[in-house]
Every structure is written in structure tokens, then in C-alpha cells.
Coordinates of C-alpha atoms in Angstrom, one line a residue:
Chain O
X6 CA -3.2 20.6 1.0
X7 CA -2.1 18.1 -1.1
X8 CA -3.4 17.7 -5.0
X9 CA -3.7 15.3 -7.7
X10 CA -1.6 16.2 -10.9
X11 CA -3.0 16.6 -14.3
X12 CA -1.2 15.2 -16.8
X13 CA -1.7 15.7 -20.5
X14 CA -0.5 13.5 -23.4
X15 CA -1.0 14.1 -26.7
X16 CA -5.1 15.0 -27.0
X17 CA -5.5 13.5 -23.2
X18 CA -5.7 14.8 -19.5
X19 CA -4.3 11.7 -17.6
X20 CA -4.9 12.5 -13.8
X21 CA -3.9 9.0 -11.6
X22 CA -5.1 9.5 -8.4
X23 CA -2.5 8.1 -5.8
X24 CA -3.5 10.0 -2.3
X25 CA -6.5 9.5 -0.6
X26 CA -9.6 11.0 -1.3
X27 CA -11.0 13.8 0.6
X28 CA -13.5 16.2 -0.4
X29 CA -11.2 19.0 -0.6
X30 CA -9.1 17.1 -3.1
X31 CA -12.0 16.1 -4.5
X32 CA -13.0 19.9 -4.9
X33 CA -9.8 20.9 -5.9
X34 CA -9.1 18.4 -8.6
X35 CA -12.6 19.7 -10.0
X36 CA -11.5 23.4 -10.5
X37 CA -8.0 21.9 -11.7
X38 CA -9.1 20.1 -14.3
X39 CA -11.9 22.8 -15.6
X40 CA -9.3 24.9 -16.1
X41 CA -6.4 22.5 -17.7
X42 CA -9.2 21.4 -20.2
X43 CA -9.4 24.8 -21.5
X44 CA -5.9 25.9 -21.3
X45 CA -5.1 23.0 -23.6
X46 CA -8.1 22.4 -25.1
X47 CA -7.9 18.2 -24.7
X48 CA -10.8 15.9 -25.7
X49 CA -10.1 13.8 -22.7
X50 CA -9.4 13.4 -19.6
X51 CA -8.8 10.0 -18.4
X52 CA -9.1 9.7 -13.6
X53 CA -7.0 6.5 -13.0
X54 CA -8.8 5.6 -9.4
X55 CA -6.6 2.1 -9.4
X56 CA -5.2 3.2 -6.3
X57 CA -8.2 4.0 -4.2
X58 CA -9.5 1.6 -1.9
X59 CA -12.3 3.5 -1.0
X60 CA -14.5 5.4 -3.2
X61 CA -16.9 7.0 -0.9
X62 CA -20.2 8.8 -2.4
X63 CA -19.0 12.0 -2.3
X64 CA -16.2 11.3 -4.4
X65 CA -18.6 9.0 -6.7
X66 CA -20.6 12.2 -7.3
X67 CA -17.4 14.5 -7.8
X68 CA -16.5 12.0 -10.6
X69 CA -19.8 12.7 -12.2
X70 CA -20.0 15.8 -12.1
X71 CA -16.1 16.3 -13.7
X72 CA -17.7 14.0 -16.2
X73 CA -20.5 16.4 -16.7
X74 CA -18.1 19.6 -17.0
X75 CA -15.9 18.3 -19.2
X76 CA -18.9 17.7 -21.8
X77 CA -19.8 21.1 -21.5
X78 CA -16.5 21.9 -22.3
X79 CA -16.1 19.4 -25.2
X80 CA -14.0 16.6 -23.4
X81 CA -15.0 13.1 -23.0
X82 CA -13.8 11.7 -19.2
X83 CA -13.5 8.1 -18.9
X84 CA -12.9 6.4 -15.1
X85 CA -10.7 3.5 -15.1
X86 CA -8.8 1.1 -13.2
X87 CA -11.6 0.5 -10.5
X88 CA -10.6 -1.9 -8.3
X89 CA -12.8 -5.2 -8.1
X90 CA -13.6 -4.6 -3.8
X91 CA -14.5 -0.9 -4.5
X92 CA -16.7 -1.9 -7.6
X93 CA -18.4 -4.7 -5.3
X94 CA -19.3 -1.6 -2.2
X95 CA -20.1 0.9 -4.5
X96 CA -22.9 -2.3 -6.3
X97 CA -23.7 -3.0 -2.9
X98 CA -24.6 0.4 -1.7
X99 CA -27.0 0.8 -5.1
X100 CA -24.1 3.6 -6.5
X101 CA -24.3 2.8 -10.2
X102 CA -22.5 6.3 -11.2
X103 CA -24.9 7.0 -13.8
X104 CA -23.1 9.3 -16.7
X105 CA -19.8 7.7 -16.2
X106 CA -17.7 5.9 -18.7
X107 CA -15.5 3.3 -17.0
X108 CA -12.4 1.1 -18.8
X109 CA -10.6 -1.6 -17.0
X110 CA -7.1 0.1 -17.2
X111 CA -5.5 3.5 -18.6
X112 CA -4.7 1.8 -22.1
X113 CA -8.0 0.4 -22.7
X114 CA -9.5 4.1 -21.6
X115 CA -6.7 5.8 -24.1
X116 CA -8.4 3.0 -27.0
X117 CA -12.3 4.0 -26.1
X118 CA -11.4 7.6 -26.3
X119 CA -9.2 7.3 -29.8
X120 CA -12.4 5.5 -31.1
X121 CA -14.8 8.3 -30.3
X122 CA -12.3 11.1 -31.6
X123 CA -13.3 11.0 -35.5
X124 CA -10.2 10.4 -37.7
X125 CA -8.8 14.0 -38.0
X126 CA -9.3 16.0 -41.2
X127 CA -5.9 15.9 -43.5
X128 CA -4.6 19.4 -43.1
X129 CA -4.7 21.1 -46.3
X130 CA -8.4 19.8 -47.2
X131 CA -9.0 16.8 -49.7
X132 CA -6.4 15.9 -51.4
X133 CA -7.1 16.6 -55.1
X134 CA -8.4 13.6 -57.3
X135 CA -6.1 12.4 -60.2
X136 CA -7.3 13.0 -63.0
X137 CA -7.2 9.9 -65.0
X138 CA -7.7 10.8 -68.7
Chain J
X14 CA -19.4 -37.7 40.1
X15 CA -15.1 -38.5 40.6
X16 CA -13.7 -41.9 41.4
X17 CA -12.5 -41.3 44.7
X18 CA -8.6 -42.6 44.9
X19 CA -9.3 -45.9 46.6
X20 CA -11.9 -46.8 43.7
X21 CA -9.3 -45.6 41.3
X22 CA -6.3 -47.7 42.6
X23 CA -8.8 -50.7 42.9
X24 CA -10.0 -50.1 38.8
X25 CA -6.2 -49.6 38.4
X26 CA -5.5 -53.0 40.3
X27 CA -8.3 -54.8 37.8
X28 CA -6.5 -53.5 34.5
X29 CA -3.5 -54.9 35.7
X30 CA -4.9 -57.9 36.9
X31 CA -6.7 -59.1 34.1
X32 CA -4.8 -57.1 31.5
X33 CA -4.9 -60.0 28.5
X34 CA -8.4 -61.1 29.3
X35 CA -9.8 -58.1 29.5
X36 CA -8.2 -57.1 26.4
X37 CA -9.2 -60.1 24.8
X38 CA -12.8 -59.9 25.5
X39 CA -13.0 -55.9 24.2
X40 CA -12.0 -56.7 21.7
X41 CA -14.4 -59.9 20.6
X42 CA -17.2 -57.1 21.5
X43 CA -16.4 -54.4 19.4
X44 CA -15.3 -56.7 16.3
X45 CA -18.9 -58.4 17.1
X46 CA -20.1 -54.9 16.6
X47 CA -17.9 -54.1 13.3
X48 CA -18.2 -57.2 11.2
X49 CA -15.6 -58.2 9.9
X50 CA -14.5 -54.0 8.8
X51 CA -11.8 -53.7 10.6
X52 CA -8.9 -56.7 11.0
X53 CA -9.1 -58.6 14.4
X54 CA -5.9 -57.7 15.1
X55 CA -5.9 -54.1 14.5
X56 CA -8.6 -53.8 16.8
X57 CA -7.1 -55.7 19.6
X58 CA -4.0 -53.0 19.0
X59 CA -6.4 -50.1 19.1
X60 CA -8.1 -51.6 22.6
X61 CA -5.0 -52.8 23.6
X62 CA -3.4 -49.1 23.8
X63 CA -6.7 -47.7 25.1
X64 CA -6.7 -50.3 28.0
X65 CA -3.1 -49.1 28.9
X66 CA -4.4 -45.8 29.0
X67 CA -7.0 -46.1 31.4
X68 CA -4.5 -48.0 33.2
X69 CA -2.1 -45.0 33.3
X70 CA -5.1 -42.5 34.1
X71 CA -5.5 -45.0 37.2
X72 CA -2.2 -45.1 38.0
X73 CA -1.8 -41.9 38.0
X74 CA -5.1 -41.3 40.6
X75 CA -7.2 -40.0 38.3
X76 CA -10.3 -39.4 39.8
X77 CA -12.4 -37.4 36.3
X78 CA -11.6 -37.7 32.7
X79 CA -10.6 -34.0 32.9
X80 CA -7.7 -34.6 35.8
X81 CA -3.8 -34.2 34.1
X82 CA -3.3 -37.8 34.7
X83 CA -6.2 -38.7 32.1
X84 CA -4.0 -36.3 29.7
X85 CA -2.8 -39.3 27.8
X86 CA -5.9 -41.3 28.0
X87 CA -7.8 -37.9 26.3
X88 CA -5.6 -38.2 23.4
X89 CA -5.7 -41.4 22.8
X90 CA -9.5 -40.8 22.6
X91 CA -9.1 -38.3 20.4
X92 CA -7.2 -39.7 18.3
X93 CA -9.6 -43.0 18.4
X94 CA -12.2 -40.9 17.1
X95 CA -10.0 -38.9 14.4
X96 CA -9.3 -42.3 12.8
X97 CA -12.6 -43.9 13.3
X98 CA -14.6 -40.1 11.3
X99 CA -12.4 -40.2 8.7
X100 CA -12.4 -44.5 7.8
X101 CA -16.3 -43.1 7.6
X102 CA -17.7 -45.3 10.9
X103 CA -20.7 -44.0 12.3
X104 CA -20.4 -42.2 15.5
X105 CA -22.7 -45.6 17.2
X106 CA -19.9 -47.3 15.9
X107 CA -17.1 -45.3 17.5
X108 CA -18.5 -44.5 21.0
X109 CA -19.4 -48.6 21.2
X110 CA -15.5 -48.8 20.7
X111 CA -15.1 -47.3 24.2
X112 CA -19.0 -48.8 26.0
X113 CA -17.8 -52.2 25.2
X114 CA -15.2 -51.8 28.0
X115 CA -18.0 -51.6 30.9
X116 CA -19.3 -54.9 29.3
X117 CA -16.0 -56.7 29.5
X118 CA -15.4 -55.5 32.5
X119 CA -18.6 -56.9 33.5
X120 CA -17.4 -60.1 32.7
X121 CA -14.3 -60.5 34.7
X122 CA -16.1 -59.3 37.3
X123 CA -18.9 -61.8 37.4
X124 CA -16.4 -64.6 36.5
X125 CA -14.6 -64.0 39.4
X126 CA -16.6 -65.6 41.9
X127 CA -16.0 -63.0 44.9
X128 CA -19.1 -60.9 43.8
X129 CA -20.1 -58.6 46.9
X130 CA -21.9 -55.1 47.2
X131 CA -18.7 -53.1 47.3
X132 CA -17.7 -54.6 43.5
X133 CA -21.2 -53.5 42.7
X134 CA -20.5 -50.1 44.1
X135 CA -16.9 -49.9 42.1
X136 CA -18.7 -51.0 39.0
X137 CA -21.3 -48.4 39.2
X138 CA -18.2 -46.0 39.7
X139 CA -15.8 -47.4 36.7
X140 CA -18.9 -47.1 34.4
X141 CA -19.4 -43.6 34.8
X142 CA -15.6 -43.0 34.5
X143 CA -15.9 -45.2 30.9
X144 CA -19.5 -42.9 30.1
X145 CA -17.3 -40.0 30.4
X146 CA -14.3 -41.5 28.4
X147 CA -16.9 -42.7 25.8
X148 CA -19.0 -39.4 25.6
X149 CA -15.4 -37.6 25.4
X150 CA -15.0 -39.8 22.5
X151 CA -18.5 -38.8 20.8
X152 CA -17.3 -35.3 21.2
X153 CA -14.0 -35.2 19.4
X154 CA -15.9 -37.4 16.9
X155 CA -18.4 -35.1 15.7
X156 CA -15.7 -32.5 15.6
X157 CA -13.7 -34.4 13.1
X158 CA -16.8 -34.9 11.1
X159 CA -17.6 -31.3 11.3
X160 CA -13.9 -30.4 10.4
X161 CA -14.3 -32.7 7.5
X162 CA -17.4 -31.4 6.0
X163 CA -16.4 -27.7 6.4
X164 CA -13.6 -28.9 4.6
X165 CA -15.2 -30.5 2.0
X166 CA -17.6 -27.2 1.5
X167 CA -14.6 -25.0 0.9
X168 CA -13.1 -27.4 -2.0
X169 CA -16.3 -27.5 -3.3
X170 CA -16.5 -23.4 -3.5
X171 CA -13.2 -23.5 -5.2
X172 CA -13.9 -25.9 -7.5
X173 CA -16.9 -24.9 -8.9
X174 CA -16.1 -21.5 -9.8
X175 CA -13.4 -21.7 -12.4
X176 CA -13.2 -18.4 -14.7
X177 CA -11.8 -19.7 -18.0
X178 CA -10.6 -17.5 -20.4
X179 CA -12.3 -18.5 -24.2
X180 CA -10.7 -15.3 -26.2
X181 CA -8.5 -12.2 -26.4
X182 CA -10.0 -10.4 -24.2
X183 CA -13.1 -12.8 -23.3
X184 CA -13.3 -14.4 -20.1
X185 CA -16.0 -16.8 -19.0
X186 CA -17.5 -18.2 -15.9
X187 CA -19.5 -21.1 -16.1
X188 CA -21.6 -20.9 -13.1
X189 CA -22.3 -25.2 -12.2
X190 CA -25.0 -25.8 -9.2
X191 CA -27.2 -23.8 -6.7
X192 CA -25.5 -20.2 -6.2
X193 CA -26.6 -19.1 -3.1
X194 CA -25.1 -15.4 -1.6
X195 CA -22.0 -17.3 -0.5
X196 CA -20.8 -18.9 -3.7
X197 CA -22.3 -15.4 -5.6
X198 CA -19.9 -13.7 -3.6
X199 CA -16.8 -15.6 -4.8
X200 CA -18.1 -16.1 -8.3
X201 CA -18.3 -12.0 -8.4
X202 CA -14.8 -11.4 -6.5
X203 CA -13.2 -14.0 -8.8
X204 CA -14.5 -12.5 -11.8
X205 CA -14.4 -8.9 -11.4
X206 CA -10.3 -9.8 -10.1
X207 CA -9.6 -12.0 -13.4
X208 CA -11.5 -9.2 -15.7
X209 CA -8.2 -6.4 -14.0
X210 CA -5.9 -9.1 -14.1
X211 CA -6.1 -10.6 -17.9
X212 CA -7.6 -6.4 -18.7
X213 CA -10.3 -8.4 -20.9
X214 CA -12.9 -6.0 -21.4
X215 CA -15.5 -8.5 -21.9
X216 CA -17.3 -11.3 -19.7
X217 CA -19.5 -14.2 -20.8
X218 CA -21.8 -15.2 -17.7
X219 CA -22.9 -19.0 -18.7
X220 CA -25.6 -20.2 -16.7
X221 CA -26.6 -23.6 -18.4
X222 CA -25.1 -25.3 -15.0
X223 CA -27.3 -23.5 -12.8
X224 CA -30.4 -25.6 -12.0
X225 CA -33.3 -23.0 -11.2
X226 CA -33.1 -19.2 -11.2
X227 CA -35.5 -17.3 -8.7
X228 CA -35.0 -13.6 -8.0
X229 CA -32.2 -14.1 -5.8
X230 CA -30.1 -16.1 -8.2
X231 CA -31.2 -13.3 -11.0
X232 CA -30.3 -10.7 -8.1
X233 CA -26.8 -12.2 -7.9
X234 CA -25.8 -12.1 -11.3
X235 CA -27.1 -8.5 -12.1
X236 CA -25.7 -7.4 -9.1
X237 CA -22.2 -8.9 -10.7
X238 CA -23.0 -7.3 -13.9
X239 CA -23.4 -3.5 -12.8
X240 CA -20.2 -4.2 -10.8
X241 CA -17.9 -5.1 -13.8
X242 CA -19.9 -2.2 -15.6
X243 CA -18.4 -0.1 -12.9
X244 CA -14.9 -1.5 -13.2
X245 CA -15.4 -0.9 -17.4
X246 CA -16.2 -4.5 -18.5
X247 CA -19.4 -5.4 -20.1
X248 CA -21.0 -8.7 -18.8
X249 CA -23.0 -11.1 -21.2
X250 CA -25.3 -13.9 -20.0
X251 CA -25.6 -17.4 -22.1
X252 CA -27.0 -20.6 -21.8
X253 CA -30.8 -19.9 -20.2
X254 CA -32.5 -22.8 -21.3
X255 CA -36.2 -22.5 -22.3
X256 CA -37.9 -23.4 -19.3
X257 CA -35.7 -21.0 -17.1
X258 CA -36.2 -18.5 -19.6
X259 CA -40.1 -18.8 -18.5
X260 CA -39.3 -18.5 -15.2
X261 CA -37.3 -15.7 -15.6
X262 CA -40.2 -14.1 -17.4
X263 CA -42.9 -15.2 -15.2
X264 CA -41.2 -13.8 -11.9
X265 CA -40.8 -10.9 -13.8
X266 CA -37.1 -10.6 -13.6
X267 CA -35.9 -6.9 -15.8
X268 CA -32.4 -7.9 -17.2
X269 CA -32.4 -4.5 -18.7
X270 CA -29.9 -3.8 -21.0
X271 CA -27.5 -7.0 -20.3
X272 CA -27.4 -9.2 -23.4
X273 CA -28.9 -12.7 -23.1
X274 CA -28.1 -15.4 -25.5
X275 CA -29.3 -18.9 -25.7
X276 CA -25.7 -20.6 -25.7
X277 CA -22.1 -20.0 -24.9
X278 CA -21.6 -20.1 -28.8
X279 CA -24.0 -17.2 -29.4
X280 CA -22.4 -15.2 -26.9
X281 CA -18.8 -16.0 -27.9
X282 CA -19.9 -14.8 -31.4
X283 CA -21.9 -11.6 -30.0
X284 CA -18.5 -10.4 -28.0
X285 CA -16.2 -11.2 -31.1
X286 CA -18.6 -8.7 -33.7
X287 CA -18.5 -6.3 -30.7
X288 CA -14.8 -6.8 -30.5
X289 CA -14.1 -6.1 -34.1
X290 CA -16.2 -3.1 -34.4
X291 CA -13.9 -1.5 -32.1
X292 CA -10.3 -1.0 -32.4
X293 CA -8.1 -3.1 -30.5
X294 CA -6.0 -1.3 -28.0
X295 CA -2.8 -2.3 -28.4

């Protein structure tokens, strides 16, 4: 069976889906990226769907719910790169995929991610006043 | 009912016969009909080549307008009709083009003295050949015109749905004239395409052009908002003018969560504050 690779750069899972969707892969990509968000310990996982012509409702709902598991376990998934015909059947079939952050490309999802992340803490604590006498 | 080949060399015969007359009196008929529109001696080109077409058709035994021999006779027809649609004649004007020939026809007949019941009989017979030619004639006409206005629709879809781009990262689409599901369609396709292609993650919906909004109009748009939500853009709508702003209220129309704003200005500033809030991502 074929599966989607999980990439991770930096603080980020990148997976860019480029096969087809079934619900195995689906299913599979689910327990994959469970796991790899542990293992590392990221704060987000980016799904790049700009390949997919067809996003069917199973594979709406899989995105949810890895959307769902990775806030459990502390990461914040973002969806991007839909493409405009898939948007227009998913509107048309009333999917709204409710609990899913979407950006229009992989950068744009990488910027909305960075912005959540609170700057991190200097390592070594606050750096000591000078004293001005 | 077919001009049987005796009728058809004896119409044939006639043409021939009384080829300059014949042409000559067409042609005072139909410019009698046009006034003055056309020049007299473009029209007494255009009948002239029609009257050797028939003659051909006869020639060549045609007994129906549909016969290989009428082949040429069929385009010229056509094309008859072709130029007459487009110059913007009426389709009275163009059929009477082709009618006016049983009239003249009339006329040599009559003037030539040796009236009996079979010319009557031939007469009845050419006539229905020149009904056929002229309804033949009606037909291609109302395709052109029906060529012409589907045309026309299809520049008018393309032209009225321009999606401008006002910022970094700030399209707009301002949405001119009724939007019915067809033109919704391509407003939304256009959009949602130019919102991946310029990656701006915002989208300013200006419907100042748009002259009433009922629920299906309101439909339309929200319907295009939840899809560029989808894709990762966020959609604002400008330029509801106050009395649309009461409709929109009294047919109970729920924009949710979508930002309104009164003009294209308000909503160019709204975007910009949301824009600078946010880190850019490059």
C-alpha cells in the first residue's frame, strides 16, 4: 500500500499529499502522523492537499479528525493549498470542515503557524537588567 | 410538393429569358421595401447572384430546395441572410429579399401576353419553390441572430467579472449587474482561481454594482465566501447601500460572521489593520 510521507522542518510536520486519496491512506496517514508528532514533539503539522482533485467526505472527516488529534497532542494542523474546483464541491455538497484551519499555500500556512507559536523564551532566563547607577 | 423536371426546365427557360428584366424589377421591389438602406446597386448585385442561382438549381433539374443541384443556391441563401442579421435588418426585411422574386416574376409573366392555365399552374409551382428558398432564408437568419446573441452573452460574462487586485495580498471583485447562478458561478471560479494564483489571503466582495439582492443573490455570495474560507482566504463584502441593507435585513438574510462594510474604502482599510496585525509571510 502506498503512504504519504511526513516531513518535518524545523518545529513543522509538512505532509504534501501527491497520491490519490483512499481511505486506507487516509487511515494510515492518521496513525503516521499521531506517532511522528510525538516522536518529535512538533507544534505543527501542515497537509498540502494541492494536488488532490477530489476530496471526498471521508477524507474531509479524516482531516478533521488529524486536526483534532494533533490538539490533543499539542500541535496545531493547518490544510492548505485547496484547490478552487474542490473548494467549490466540497461548498456545494454543505462540507464546511468545521475545526479546520485552511491557508492558501504551504508558505502562507508556515506564516499562520509562526504567528500562533509565542516568541520562544531566551534560553538562560531574562537577561539581567543593567544597572544604571 | 417538387417541381417536376418539365416545370423546372420551363422556370429555368424564364430566368434565362428574361434574365435583365427580371433582375431589374427584383430589385426596384426590394429597394421599395428597404428605403433607401442599402445602395441600388448593391442590391441589384445581391439579386442579381441570387437570380443566377436559381438559374443553376434549374439547370441543374432541381426539383426541391434540398436536391444537390440547389447546393449553391442554399449557400447563397445562407449567406444572404448572414449579411442581412448582422447589418441588423429585421428578418421581414430579409425573407422579402427572396418573396419579392414571385412578384416580379408575376410581372413578366402577365406582361407577356400568352397567359393560359398551364403558366397559372407553373406559377403556382415556382412559388412554392421561391416559399421554400425564402423560408430557407428565415431559417439561416434566425440562426445568425441566435449565433450573435449567444455571442454577445458570453462577452458580456467575461466582461463583467474583472477581479482586480487593490493591495499586497488584496484582491477585489466588483460584482456590476444582476448575478444570476450563471454569472455566480464564474464570479466564484474566477475568484477562488486568482485568490491561489496571486496567494493573496484576502478578498474584498464589492457589491455597489449589483442592483437588488434577494436570497439567491445573498445565497451566491455566501456560498463563494465559505468556499475561499475553505481554500484559506477570508472574503469581505463592501458597498451595500442603505436600502439594500434593508432588504437584506427584512428577508432575513444571516451573513454570520463575514464582515460587511458600507464602501470599498472601509473594507480596503478593515483588510490592511487585519494585514498588519499579522506578520507577513515572506
Amino acid at each position: 500500500m502506498e503512504r504519504v510521507p511526513v516531513l518535518k522542518i524545523g518545529d513543522i510536520l509538512l505532509v504534501s499529499i501527491q497520491i490519490d486519496m483512499e481511505d486506507q491512506v487516509a487511515l494510515q496517514l492518521q496513525e503516521d502522523l499521531a506517532d511522528r508528532i510525538v516522536a518529535t514533539g512538533c507544534h505543527g503539522v501542515i497537509i498540502d492537499i494541492s494536488a488532490l482533485d477530489i476530496v471526498d467526505s471521508f477524507v474531509g472527516r479524516t482531516l478533521a479528525t488529524i486536526a483534532s488529534i494533533s490538539r490533543v497532542l499539542d500541535a496545531e494542523t493547518v490544510v492548505v493549498g485547496m484547490r478552487p474546483a474542490v473548494a467549490i464541491t466540497l461548498v456545494e455538497l454543505g462540507l464546511s470542515l468545521p475545526g479546520i484551519r485552511t491557508a492558501l499555500n504551504v508558505e502562507l500556512g508556515m506564516a499562520m503557524l509562526a504567528q500562533d507559536e509565542p516568541e520562544p523564551e531566551p534560553v538562560g532566563g531574562e537577561e539581567e537588567p543593567v544597572a544604571t547607577s | 410538393m417538387a417541381l417536376s423536371s418539365d416545370e423546372a426546365s420551363r422556370f429555368a427557360d424564364l430566368l434565362k429569358g428574361h434574365s435583365d428584366e427580371l433582375t431589374r424589377r427584383w430589385t426596384e421591389i426590394v429597394a421599395s421595401n428597404f428605403r433607401g438602406r442599402l445602395s441600388h446597386a448593391e442590391l441589384e448585385r445581391q439579386m442579381g447572384e441570387l437570380q443566377r442561382g436559381f438559374q443553376a438549381a434549374m439547370d441543374g433539374g432541381a426539383g426541391d430546395l434540398d436536391a444537390d443541384a440547389s447546393g449553391e443556391l442554399r449557400g447563397l441563401l445562407s449567406d444572404l441572410s448572414t449579411t442581412r442579421a448582422r447589418q441588423g435588418f429585421s428578418a421581414n426585411e430579409t425573407a422579402v429579399s427572396v418573396y419579392a422574386l414571385k412578384e416580379a416574376l408575376l410581372g413578366i409573366l402577365d406582361g407577356s401576353g400568352e397567359a393560359d392555365a398551364t403558366t397559372l399552374r407553373d406559377f403556382v409551382a415556382y412559388s412554392a419553390f421561391v416559399d421554400r428558398a425564402a423560408l430557407f432564408t428565415f431559417d439561416s437568419y434566425v440562426r445568425v441572430r441566435e449565433e450573435l446573441i449567444s455571442d454577445q452573452a458570453e462577452q458580456l460574462l467575461e466582461l463583467s467579472t474583472p477581479v482586480v487586485k487593490l493591495w499586497d495580498g488584496v484582491v477585489a471583485v466588483p460584482l456590476v449587474g444582476t448575478l444570476d447562478s450563471a454569472r455566480a458561478q464564474v464570479v466564484m471560479e474566477r475568484l477562488l482561481q486568482t485568490l491561489v494564483d496571486t496567494s493573496s489571503p484576502y478578498a474584498i466582495i464589492d457589491i455597489t454594482g449589483v442592483p437588488a439582492v434577494d436570497t439567491q443573490v445573498a445565497q451566491h455570495v455566501l456560498k463563494t465566501v465559505v468556499a475561499a474560507r475553505l481554500m484559506g482566504a477570508e472574503c469581505i463584502i463592501s458597498g451595500i447601500r442603505p436600502q439594500i441593507a434593508q432588504t437584506i435585513v427584512a428577508l432575513g438574510i444571516e451573513f454570520g460572521d463575514i464582515a460587511t462594510k458600507a464602501t470599498l474604502a472601509d473594507a480596503l482599510r478593515h483588510v490592511i489593520k487585519l494585514n498588519s496585525a499579522q506578520p507577513k509571510a515572506r
